[in-house]
Amino acid sequence: MKIEPIINGVVARTAHPGGCEQSIKNQVAYVSHATPIKNGPKRVLILGGSSGFGLAARIALTFGGCKADTIAVSFERGPSEKGVGSAGWYNNIYFKQQAEATGATAVNIIGDAFSDAVRQQVLDAINTQFNGQVDLIIYSLATGVRPKPDSDEMWRSSIKPIGEPLTGASIRLEDDSWQETVLCAATEQEVSDTQKVMGGEDWQSWVDLLINHNAIAPSCQSIAFSYIGPECTHPIYHQGTLGRAKVDLHQTSHALNLKLAPFNGGAYACVCKALVTKASVFIPTFAPYVLALYKTMKAQGLHETCIEQMQRLFNSKLYPNPIVDAERLIRVDDWELQDSVQQQVAHLLPQLNSSNFTKLGDYQGFKREFLQLNGFAIDGVDYQQQYSLAQLQALRP
Ligand code: NAI
């Protein structure tokens, strides 16, 4: 079979193995020539390491200067009669191939990071591969559901404003359409359930688990990713259900910082830039801002994707010493929030509408990055290549 992109709404239903391989190679090439990470960690656990920021962090830490060994947990689908599998599945495979070719250890654990079984697999891998300890724990899960402990029920997140309803436009990648959207305000239950899914509680439980199993190395750090954004995004993000969850994550970073202090370590929430990822395209009414932001940051020579963000985080914000703001946050959204960028975005954004967004905003770039996340639209890849299911199933993560 030839593998073509299939998108339902904002979800990619196919992924191209050759494209995912090339994408990993491109990111490895970028970090290999970027300013190197100095005094970085050697043994890294990444929760959510198969795509977006987690994958970029993994690539940066292995190939961007400190030659880290990694254990990555992810929830991905392999090839079957039902489909070719998810991009993250192939990213795991090709990252491991590249890393092992340079002598680095790369362990892929595929399963539900909230489950006891996966926690045990991680502890076993730390014991056997990392001599029992980790130097950095990266929490980069993005999910809409979290199982309630000892129950068959789930907490489900809702991406909604708080207090007031919100009107805005969302973009459907499936047919490149601009959809006017009205979002009602979240209920108290939805606010608290979203915090359970995307807040800091599960991050804390992972760090507690590792402390309790003596798996924290001296100077061990832990980071999780957050977003704040400019005022025009606050109704859907910072002041909405997601923002509440992120405030909880920030507070958790302070609690974890105290827990890691006896190890001479620390914990930080890192505030990143708005980017196209598998998770962020789900945020209703957010895409027009991203189109205006991409257009502006590219014009000003400031655009970064996940890989540039992660290399800059590790080479200049976290190592050799963490640089934090007054709220003890690490800011990698500094370029996004520059006045020159936000003034231009504020000028552009109100002009975008259903008939001009593909030209006035950077819709081409937005769509291309989305396709590239799934292995499509990448230069140098043979998209005519035929794959058999058996051949795909022979690739093991
Ligand atoms: P992503 O969707 O690209 O990656 C999510 C990762 O979590 C994947 O590796 C996936 O396999 C894994 N995962 C999800 N559920 C899992 C489960 N139950 N068990 C094991 N693994 C699971 O998402 P992205 O965008 O990289 O998000 C990571 C973090 O970065 C999130 O906290 C997000 O809020 C934050 N962030 C994202 C920004 C953006 O613009 N994309 C901006 C700032 C922060």
Coordinates of C-alpha atoms and ligand atoms in Angstrom, one line a residue:
M1 CA 0.0 0.0 0.0
K2 CA 0.9 3.6 -0.5
I3 CA 0.4 5.7 2.6
E4 CA -1.5 9.0 2.1
P5 CA -2.5 11.6 4.7
I6 CA -6.0 11.1 6.1
I7 CA -7.3 13.8 8.5
N8 CA -10.6 13.6 10.4
G9 CA -11.4 17.0 11.8
V10 CA -8.0 17.8 13.5
V11 CA -6.9 14.2 14.0
A12 CA -4.5 12.5 11.6
R13 CA -5.6 8.9 10.9
T14 CA -2.5 7.9 9.1
A15 CA 1.3 8.4 9.6
H16 CA 4.1 7.9 7.1
P17 CA 7.0 5.8 8.5
G18 CA 9.5 7.1 6.0
G19 CA 8.5 10.6 6.8
C20 CA 8.7 10.1 10.5
E21 CA 12.2 8.7 10.0
Q22 CA 13.3 11.7 8.0
S23 CA 11.7 14.1 10.5
I24 CA 13.8 12.5 13.3
K25 CA 16.9 12.7 11.2
N26 CA 16.2 16.4 10.4
Q27 CA 15.8 17.2 14.1
V28 CA 19.0 15.3 15.0
A29 CA 20.8 17.3 12.3
Y30 CA 19.5 20.6 13.7
V31 CA 20.6 19.9 17.3
S32 CA 23.9 18.4 16.3
H33 CA 24.9 21.9 14.8
A34 CA 23.1 24.1 17.4
T35 CA 24.7 25.6 20.5
P36 CA 25.4 22.5 22.6
I37 CA 23.9 21.7 26.0
K38 CA 26.6 21.9 28.7
N39 CA 26.6 20.0 32.0
G40 CA 23.3 18.3 31.0
P41 CA 21.8 15.2 32.4
K42 CA 23.0 11.7 31.4
R43 CA 20.0 9.6 32.4
V44 CA 16.6 11.0 31.5
L45 CA 13.0 9.7 32.0
I46 CA 10.5 11.3 29.6
L47 CA 6.8 10.8 30.3
G48 CA 5.2 11.5 26.9
G49 CA 8.3 11.2 24.8
S50 CA 6.9 10.1 21.4
S51 CA 5.8 13.5 20.0
G52 CA 5.7 17.2 20.5
F53 CA 7.9 18.7 23.2
G54 CA 8.7 15.4 24.8
L55 CA 10.1 13.9 21.6
A56 CA 12.0 17.1 20.9
A57 CA 13.4 17.1 24.4
R58 CA 14.6 13.5 23.9
I59 CA 16.3 14.3 20.6
A60 CA 18.0 17.5 22.1
L61 CA 19.3 15.7 25.2
T62 CA 20.7 12.7 23.2
F63 CA 22.1 14.5 20.2
G64 CA 22.4 18.2 21.3
G65 CA 25.5 18.1 23.4
C66 CA 25.1 15.9 26.5
K67 CA 24.6 12.4 25.0
A68 CA 21.9 11.4 27.4
D69 CA 20.4 8.0 27.6
T70 CA 16.6 8.0 27.7
I71 CA 13.6 6.0 28.8
A72 CA 10.5 7.3 27.2
V73 CA 6.9 6.4 28.0
S74 CA 4.2 7.0 25.4
F75 CA 0.7 5.8 24.5
E76 CA 0.9 5.0 20.8
R77 CA -0.8 2.7 18.3
G78 CA 1.2 0.2 16.1
P79 CA 0.2 -1.1 12.7
S80 CA -2.7 -3.5 12.4
E81 CA -5.5 -4.5 10.0
K82 CA -7.2 -1.3 11.3
G83 CA -4.5 1.1 10.2
V84 CA -0.8 2.0 9.8
G85 CA -0.4 3.1 13.4
S86 CA 0.4 6.5 14.9
A87 CA 3.3 8.9 14.1
G88 CA 4.5 8.5 17.7
W89 CA 4.9 4.7 17.2
Y90 CA 7.3 5.3 14.3
N91 CA 9.0 8.2 16.1
N92 CA 9.9 5.8 18.9
I93 CA 11.3 3.3 16.5
Y94 CA 13.4 5.7 14.5
F95 CA 14.6 7.6 17.5
K96 CA 15.8 4.4 19.0
Q97 CA 17.6 3.4 15.8
Q98 CA 19.4 6.7 15.6
A99 CA 20.3 6.8 19.3
E100 CA 21.6 3.2 19.4
A101 CA 23.7 3.8 16.3
T102 CA 25.7 6.4 18.4
G103 CA 25.9 4.1 21.4
A104 CA 23.2 5.8 23.4
T105 CA 20.6 3.8 25.4
A106 CA 17.0 4.4 24.3
V107 CA 14.2 2.5 26.0
N108 CA 10.6 2.8 24.7
I109 CA 7.8 1.9 27.1
I110 CA 4.5 2.0 25.4
G111 CA 1.4 1.9 27.6
D112 CA -0.7 4.0 29.9
A113 CA 1.5 6.3 32.0
F114 CA -1.3 6.4 34.6
S115 CA -1.2 2.6 35.1
D116 CA 0.7 0.7 37.9
A117 CA 2.0 -1.7 35.2
V118 CA 3.8 1.0 33.3
R119 CA 5.1 2.5 36.5
Q120 CA 6.7 -0.8 37.4
Q121 CA 8.1 -1.2 33.9
V122 CA 9.8 2.3 34.3
L123 CA 11.2 1.3 37.7
D124 CA 12.6 -1.9 36.2
A125 CA 14.1 -0.1 33.2
I126 CA 15.7 2.5 35.6
N127 CA 17.3 -0.3 37.6
T128 CA 18.6 -2.3 34.6
Q129 CA 19.5 0.5 32.2
F130 CA 20.3 3.5 34.5
N131 CA 22.0 1.8 37.4
G132 CA 18.9 2.7 39.5
Q133 CA 18.8 6.5 39.2
V134 CA 17.7 9.3 37.0
D135 CA 19.2 12.8 36.5
L136 CA 16.1 14.4 34.9
I137 CA 12.4 13.6 34.8
I138 CA 10.4 15.3 32.0
Y139 CA 6.6 15.3 32.4
S140 CA 5.2 16.0 28.9
L141 CA 1.9 14.0 28.8
A142 CA -0.9 15.6 26.9
T143 CA -4.1 13.7 27.2
G144 CA -7.9 14.3 27.5
V145 CA -8.5 11.5 30.1
R146 CA -7.0 10.1 33.3
P147 CA -8.3 7.0 35.0
K148 CA -9.4 7.5 38.6
P149 CA -7.2 5.3 40.8
D150 CA -8.8 2.0 41.8
S151 CA -11.9 2.6 39.7
D152 CA -13.2 2.0 36.2
E153 CA -14.1 5.7 35.9
M154 CA -12.1 8.5 34.2
W155 CA -11.6 12.2 34.7
R156 CA -12.2 13.9 31.4
S157 CA -10.8 17.3 30.5
S158 CA -12.9 20.1 28.9
I159 CA -11.2 22.9 27.1
K160 CA -13.6 25.8 27.9
P161 CA -13.6 29.4 29.2
I162 CA -14.5 30.0 32.8
G163 CA -17.3 32.4 33.9
E164 CA -18.3 33.7 30.4
P165 CA -19.1 32.0 27.2
L166 CA -16.6 32.6 24.4
T167 CA -17.1 33.2 20.6
G168 CA -14.2 32.6 18.2
A169 CA -13.1 30.6 15.2
S170 CA -11.6 27.2 15.0
I171 CA -9.9 25.7 12.0
R172 CA -10.7 22.3 10.7
L173 CA -7.6 20.8 9.1
E174 CA -9.6 18.1 7.3
D175 CA -11.1 20.5 4.8
D176 CA -9.2 23.7 5.6
S177 CA -12.3 25.4 6.9
W178 CA -12.8 28.3 9.3
Q179 CA -15.6 27.4 11.8
E180 CA -17.2 30.1 13.9
T181 CA -17.5 28.5 17.4
V182 CA -19.4 29.4 20.5
L183 CA -18.1 27.8 23.7
C184 CA -20.2 27.8 26.9
A185 CA -18.5 28.4 30.2
A186 CA -17.2 25.4 32.1
T187 CA -19.0 24.1 35.1
E188 CA -17.2 23.8 38.4
Q189 CA -17.0 20.0 37.8
E190 CA -15.4 20.5 34.4
V191 CA -12.8 22.9 35.9
S192 CA -11.9 20.5 38.6
D193 CA -11.8 17.4 36.3
T194 CA -9.6 19.3 33.8
Q195 CA -7.2 20.0 36.7
K196 CA -7.1 16.3 37.6
V197 CA -6.2 15.5 34.0
M198 CA -3.8 18.3 33.1
G199 CA -2.7 19.7 36.4
G200 CA 0.2 18.6 38.6
E201 CA -1.1 15.7 40.6
D202 CA 0.1 13.0 38.3
W203 CA 3.5 14.7 37.8
Q204 CA 3.8 14.7 41.6
S205 CA 2.9 11.1 41.9
W206 CA 5.7 10.1 39.5
V207 CA 8.3 12.1 41.4
D208 CA 7.1 10.6 44.7
L209 CA 7.3 7.1 43.1
L210 CA 10.9 7.7 42.1
I211 CA 11.8 9.2 45.5
N212 CA 10.3 6.3 47.3
H213 CA 12.3 3.8 45.1
N214 CA 15.6 5.7 45.7
A215 CA 15.7 6.5 42.0
I216 CA 16.6 10.2 42.3
A217 CA 20.3 10.9 41.5
P218 CA 22.1 13.8 43.2
S219 CA 21.1 17.1 41.5
C220 CA 18.1 15.5 39.8
Q221 CA 15.7 18.0 38.2
S222 CA 12.2 17.6 37.0
I223 CA 10.3 19.8 34.5
A224 CA 6.8 20.0 33.1
F225 CA 5.5 22.2 30.2
S226 CA 3.1 25.1 30.5
Y227 CA 1.6 27.9 28.4
I228 CA 0.5 31.4 29.4
G229 CA 0.3 33.4 26.2
P230 CA -0.7 37.0 25.5
E231 CA -4.0 38.6 26.7
C232 CA -5.9 37.8 23.5
T233 CA -5.6 34.1 24.2
H234 CA -6.4 34.3 27.9
P235 CA -10.2 33.6 27.7
I236 CA -9.6 30.2 26.1
Y237 CA -6.3 29.4 27.8
H238 CA -4.8 31.2 30.8
Q239 CA -8.2 32.1 32.3
G240 CA -10.0 29.0 31.1
T241 CA -9.9 25.4 32.3
L242 CA -6.5 24.7 30.8
G243 CA -5.0 27.7 32.5
R244 CA -6.4 26.6 35.9
A245 CA -4.8 23.2 35.4
K246 CA -1.5 24.9 34.4
V247 CA -1.6 27.1 37.6
D248 CA -2.0 23.9 39.5
L249 CA 1.1 22.5 37.6
H250 CA 3.1 25.7 38.5
Q251 CA 2.1 25.2 42.2
T252 CA 3.2 21.6 42.0
S253 CA 6.6 22.6 40.7
H254 CA 7.1 24.5 44.0
A255 CA 6.1 21.5 46.0
L256 CA 8.3 19.2 44.0
N257 CA 11.2 21.7 44.2
L258 CA 11.1 21.3 48.0
K259 CA 11.0 17.5 47.7
L260 CA 14.0 17.5 45.4
A261 CA 16.0 20.0 47.5
P262 CA 17.5 17.3 49.8
F263 CA 19.0 15.8 46.6
N264 CA 20.4 19.2 45.6
G265 CA 17.9 19.1 42.7
G266 CA 14.9 21.1 41.7
A267 CA 11.6 21.2 39.8
Y268 CA 10.4 23.8 37.3
A269 CA 7.4 24.5 35.1
C270 CA 8.8 25.6 31.7
V271 CA 6.5 28.0 29.8
C272 CA 6.7 27.3 26.1
K273 CA 5.7 28.9 22.9
A274 CA 2.3 28.2 21.1
L275 CA 3.0 25.6 18.5
V276 CA 1.2 23.1 16.3
T277 CA 1.3 19.7 18.0
K278 CA -1.1 16.7 18.0
A279 CA -2.5 18.2 21.3
S280 CA -2.6 21.9 20.6
V281 CA -4.8 21.6 17.4
F282 CA -7.6 20.5 19.7
I283 CA -7.8 23.8 21.5
P284 CA -11.0 25.5 20.1
T285 CA -10.7 29.2 19.0
F286 CA -6.9 29.1 19.4
A287 CA -5.8 28.5 15.8
P288 CA -6.3 32.0 14.4
Y289 CA -3.8 33.3 17.1
V290 CA -1.3 30.6 16.0
L291 CA -1.7 31.7 12.3
A292 CA -1.0 35.3 13.2
L293 CA 1.9 34.3 15.5
Y294 CA 3.5 32.1 12.9
K295 CA 3.2 34.8 10.2
T296 CA 4.8 37.4 12.5
M297 CA 7.5 35.3 14.1
K298 CA 8.6 33.9 10.6
A299 CA 8.7 37.5 9.2
Q300 CA 10.8 38.6 12.2
G301 CA 13.1 35.6 12.0
L302 CA 12.0 34.3 15.4
H303 CA 9.9 31.2 14.5
E304 CA 10.8 28.1 16.5
T305 CA 9.3 24.6 16.4
C306 CA 9.4 22.1 19.3
I307 CA 13.0 21.1 18.5
E308 CA 14.4 24.7 18.5
Q309 CA 12.4 25.4 21.7
M310 CA 13.8 22.3 23.5
Q311 CA 17.4 22.9 22.4
R312 CA 17.2 26.5 23.7
L313 CA 15.6 25.4 26.9
F314 CA 18.4 23.0 27.7
N315 CA 21.4 25.0 26.3
S316 CA 20.5 28.3 27.9
K317 CA 17.6 28.1 30.4
L318 CA 17.9 24.9 32.4
Y319 CA 21.6 24.0 32.1
P320 CA 24.2 24.7 33.4
N321 CA 21.9 26.7 35.9
P322 CA 18.2 27.2 35.8
I323 CA 17.1 30.8 34.9
V324 CA 13.7 31.6 36.3
D325 CA 11.3 34.6 36.4
A326 CA 9.8 36.2 39.5
E327 CA 7.3 33.3 39.8
R328 CA 10.1 30.7 39.5
L329 CA 8.9 29.8 35.9
I330 CA 11.4 29.0 33.2
R331 CA 10.4 31.2 30.2
V332 CA 10.9 29.8 26.7
D333 CA 7.9 31.9 25.5
D334 CA 10.1 35.0 25.8
W335 CA 10.3 35.5 22.0
E336 CA 6.6 34.9 21.5
L337 CA 5.8 37.5 24.1
Q338 CA 8.2 40.2 22.8
D339 CA 6.5 43.6 22.2
S340 CA 7.5 43.6 18.6
V341 CA 5.9 40.2 18.0
Q342 CA 2.7 40.9 20.0
Q343 CA 2.1 44.4 18.5
Q344 CA 2.2 42.8 15.0
V345 CA 0.0 39.9 16.1
A346 CA -2.5 42.4 17.6
H347 CA -2.7 44.2 14.3
L348 CA -3.1 41.0 12.2
L349 CA -5.4 38.9 14.3
P350 CA -8.6 41.0 14.1
Q351 CA -8.2 41.1 10.3
L352 CA -8.4 37.3 9.9
N353 CA -11.7 35.9 8.7
S354 CA -13.1 32.9 6.9
S355 CA -12.2 34.3 3.4
N356 CA -8.6 35.5 4.1
F357 CA -7.1 33.3 6.8
T358 CA -5.2 31.1 4.3
K359 CA -3.4 34.2 2.9
L360 CA -3.2 36.8 5.7
G361 CA -2.3 34.2 8.4
D362 CA 0.3 31.5 8.0
Y363 CA -2.2 28.7 7.3
Q364 CA 0.2 27.1 4.8
G365 CA 2.9 26.8 7.5
F366 CA 0.4 25.7 10.1
K367 CA -1.0 22.9 7.9
R368 CA 2.5 21.9 6.7
E369 CA 3.8 21.5 10.3
F370 CA 0.7 19.4 11.2
L371 CA 1.3 17.2 8.2
Q372 CA 5.0 16.9 9.1
L373 CA 4.1 15.8 12.6
N374 CA 2.6 12.8 10.9
G375 CA 5.5 12.2 8.5
F376 CA 4.0 13.9 5.5
A377 CA 5.1 17.0 3.5
I378 CA 8.8 16.4 4.3
D379 CA 11.4 17.0 1.7
G380 CA 13.4 14.0 0.4
V381 CA 10.8 11.4 1.3
D382 CA 9.5 8.9 -1.3
Y383 CA 5.8 9.2 -0.9
Q384 CA 5.3 6.7 -3.8
Q385 CA 6.9 3.9 -1.7
Q386 CA 4.7 0.8 -1.2
Y387 CA 4.5 -0.7 2.3
S388 CA 3.1 -4.0 3.4
L389 CA 1.5 -4.6 6.8
A390 CA 4.0 -7.3 7.5
Q391 CA 6.9 -5.0 6.8
L392 CA 5.5 -2.3 9.1
Q393 CA 4.7 -4.9 11.8
A394 CA 8.3 -6.1 11.6
L395 CA 9.5 -2.7 12.9
R396 CA 9.6 -2.9 16.7
P397 CA 9.8 0.0 19.1
Ligands
NAI1 P1 1.7 15.8 22.1 O1 0.3 15.3 21.9 O2 2.6 16.1 20.9 O3 2.5 14.7 23.0 C1 1.9 14.1 24.1 C2 2.7 12.9 24.6 O4 2.0 12.3 25.7 C3 2.8 11.8 23.5 O5 4.1 11.2 23.6 C4 1.7 10.8 23.9 O6 2.0 9.4 23.5 C5 1.8 10.9 25.4 N1 0.7 10.4 26.2 C6 -0.6 10.9 26.1 N2 -1.4 10.1 27.0 C7 -0.6 9.2 27.5 C8 -0.8 8.1 28.5 N3 -2.0 7.9 29.0 N4 0.2 7.4 28.8 C9 1.5 7.5 28.2 N5 1.7 8.5 27.4 C10 0.7 9.3 27.0 O7 1.6 17.1 23.1 P2 2.5 18.4 23.3 O8 1.9 19.5 22.7 O9 3.9 18.1 23.1 O10 2.2 18.6 24.9 C11 3.1 18.3 25.9 C12 3.0 19.3 27.0 O11 3.4 20.6 26.5 C13 1.5 19.5 27.5 O12 1.6 19.7 28.9 C14 1.1 20.8 26.9 O13 0.1 21.5 27.6 C15 2.4 21.6 26.9 N6 2.5 22.7 26.0 C16 2.1 22.6 24.7 C17 2.2 23.8 23.9 C18 1.8 23.7 22.4 O14 1.6 24.8 21.8 N7 1.7 22.5 21.8 C19 2.6 25.1 24.4 C20 3.1 25.0 25.8 C21 3.0 23.9 26.6

